[in-house]
């Protein structure tokens, strides 16, 4: 077993925050040591928790559309790492998923992050708060609108949940200006 495969097996056995989860931990991520593109999302939803496949849901379809990635590329760990802020489904309350468990990123991210990554997509407020210490008190919308300030190796995005449909209607600059730049950045990271 390679060192990286051992690390993934170690993550698979993780129980660090088991006491806070209403189910057995089931870490869901995709990672390879040489991936060029890293996508840091929030945490698996209930469908992903069941399937064990990251972004295998409506949000994932929207994210692939935004990035211009086909399924084969998106799910190739030699090219793309899918590393959420929390690897296990945190459960839901009042009709919304709970935030990612705060123990997870500090415990695992530095070890599992590919060293040759050219571009990291920071998807949603939790990834942006953790990785963009320079965003000060911006809202998520302001951070995404100022995406060029964080480049060229980091790219903030909203979470592509169903809520993003209304958000995109209210913020038409996202489709007109941000998505073309995102697709270009993703293509050049993988070239
Ligand atoms: S969410 Fe992260 S820290 Fe918690 S049990 Fe799962 S892998 Fe471990």
GROMACS .gro file of C-alpha atoms in nm, residues 38-43 55 63 66 83-86 99-100 105 109 113 120-151 153-161 164 167 173-174 178 182:
model
   65
   38UNK     CA    1  -0.878   2.084  -0.546
   39UNK     CA    2  -1.244   2.144  -0.469
   40UNK     CA    3  -1.312   2.219  -0.104
   41UNK     CA    4  -1.681   2.194  -0.031
   42UNK     CA    5  -1.881   2.185   0.293
   43UNK     CA    6  -1.979   1.832   0.398
   55UNK     CA    7  -2.094   1.540  -0.511
   63UNK     CA    8  -2.091   2.237  -0.980
   66UNK     CA    9  -2.029   2.576  -1.343
   83UNK     CA   10  -1.204   1.744  -0.011
   84UNK     CA   11  -1.490   1.882   0.199
   85UNK     CA   12  -1.446   2.085   0.518
   86UNK     CA   13  -1.610   1.795   0.700
   99UNK     CA   14  -2.237   2.285   0.924
  100UNK     CA   15  -1.932   2.064   0.870
  105UNK     CA   16  -1.028   2.018   0.852
  109UNK     CA   17  -0.656   1.878   0.547
  113UNK     CA   18  -0.404   1.813   0.035
  120UNK     CA   19  -0.826   2.541  -0.524
  121UNK     CA   20  -1.198   2.613  -0.548
  122UNK     CA   21  -1.336   2.730  -0.215
  123UNK     CA   22  -1.701   2.635  -0.233
  124UNK     CA   23  -1.923   2.801   0.024
  125UNK     CA   24  -1.877   3.014   0.332
  126UNK     CA   25  -1.711   2.746   0.551
  127UNK     CA   26  -1.421   2.685   0.311
  128UNK     CA   27  -1.380   3.059   0.255
  129UNK     CA   28  -1.378   3.141   0.627
  130UNK     CA   29  -1.115   2.873   0.692
  131UNK     CA   30  -0.886   2.937   0.394
  132UNK     CA   31  -0.927   3.306   0.315
  133UNK     CA   32  -0.812   3.476   0.632
  134UNK     CA   33  -0.762   3.789   0.416
  135UNK     CA   34  -1.134   3.822   0.336
  136UNK     CA   35  -1.192   4.017   0.658
  137UNK     CA   36  -1.562   4.083   0.715
  138UNK     CA   37  -1.686   4.036   0.359
  139UNK     CA   38  -2.009   3.852   0.293
  140UNK     CA   39  -1.987   3.540   0.076
  141UNK     CA   40  -2.138   3.738  -0.213
  142UNK     CA   41  -1.872   4.010  -0.179
  143UNK     CA   42  -1.596   3.750  -0.164
  144UNK     CA   43  -1.720   3.578  -0.482
  145UNK     CA   44  -1.761   3.912  -0.659
  146UNK     CA   45  -1.399   3.995  -0.571
  147UNK     CA   46  -1.274   3.654  -0.686
  148UNK     CA   47  -0.980   3.803  -0.877
  149UNK     CA   48  -0.836   3.941  -0.552
  150UNK     CA   49  -0.781   3.586  -0.428
  151UNK     CA   50  -0.632   3.438  -0.744
  153UNK     CA   51  -0.452   2.981  -0.724
  154UNK     CA   52  -0.770   3.023  -0.513
  155UNK     CA   53  -1.122   3.075  -0.646
  156UNK     CA   54  -1.418   3.140  -0.410
  157UNK     CA   55  -1.761   3.015  -0.517
  158UNK     CA   56  -2.107   2.995  -0.361
  159UNK     CA   57  -2.229   2.652  -0.262
  160UNK     CA   58  -2.418   2.512  -0.564
  161UNK     CA   59  -2.723   2.404  -0.365
  164UNK     CA   60  -2.791   2.919  -0.558
  167UNK     CA   61  -2.886   3.383  -0.561
  173UNK     CA   62  -2.267   3.915  -1.274
  174UNK     CA   63  -2.190   3.563  -1.148
  178UNK     CA   64  -1.740   3.475  -1.284
  182UNK     CA   65  -1.386   2.996  -1.355
   0.00000   0.00000   0.00000
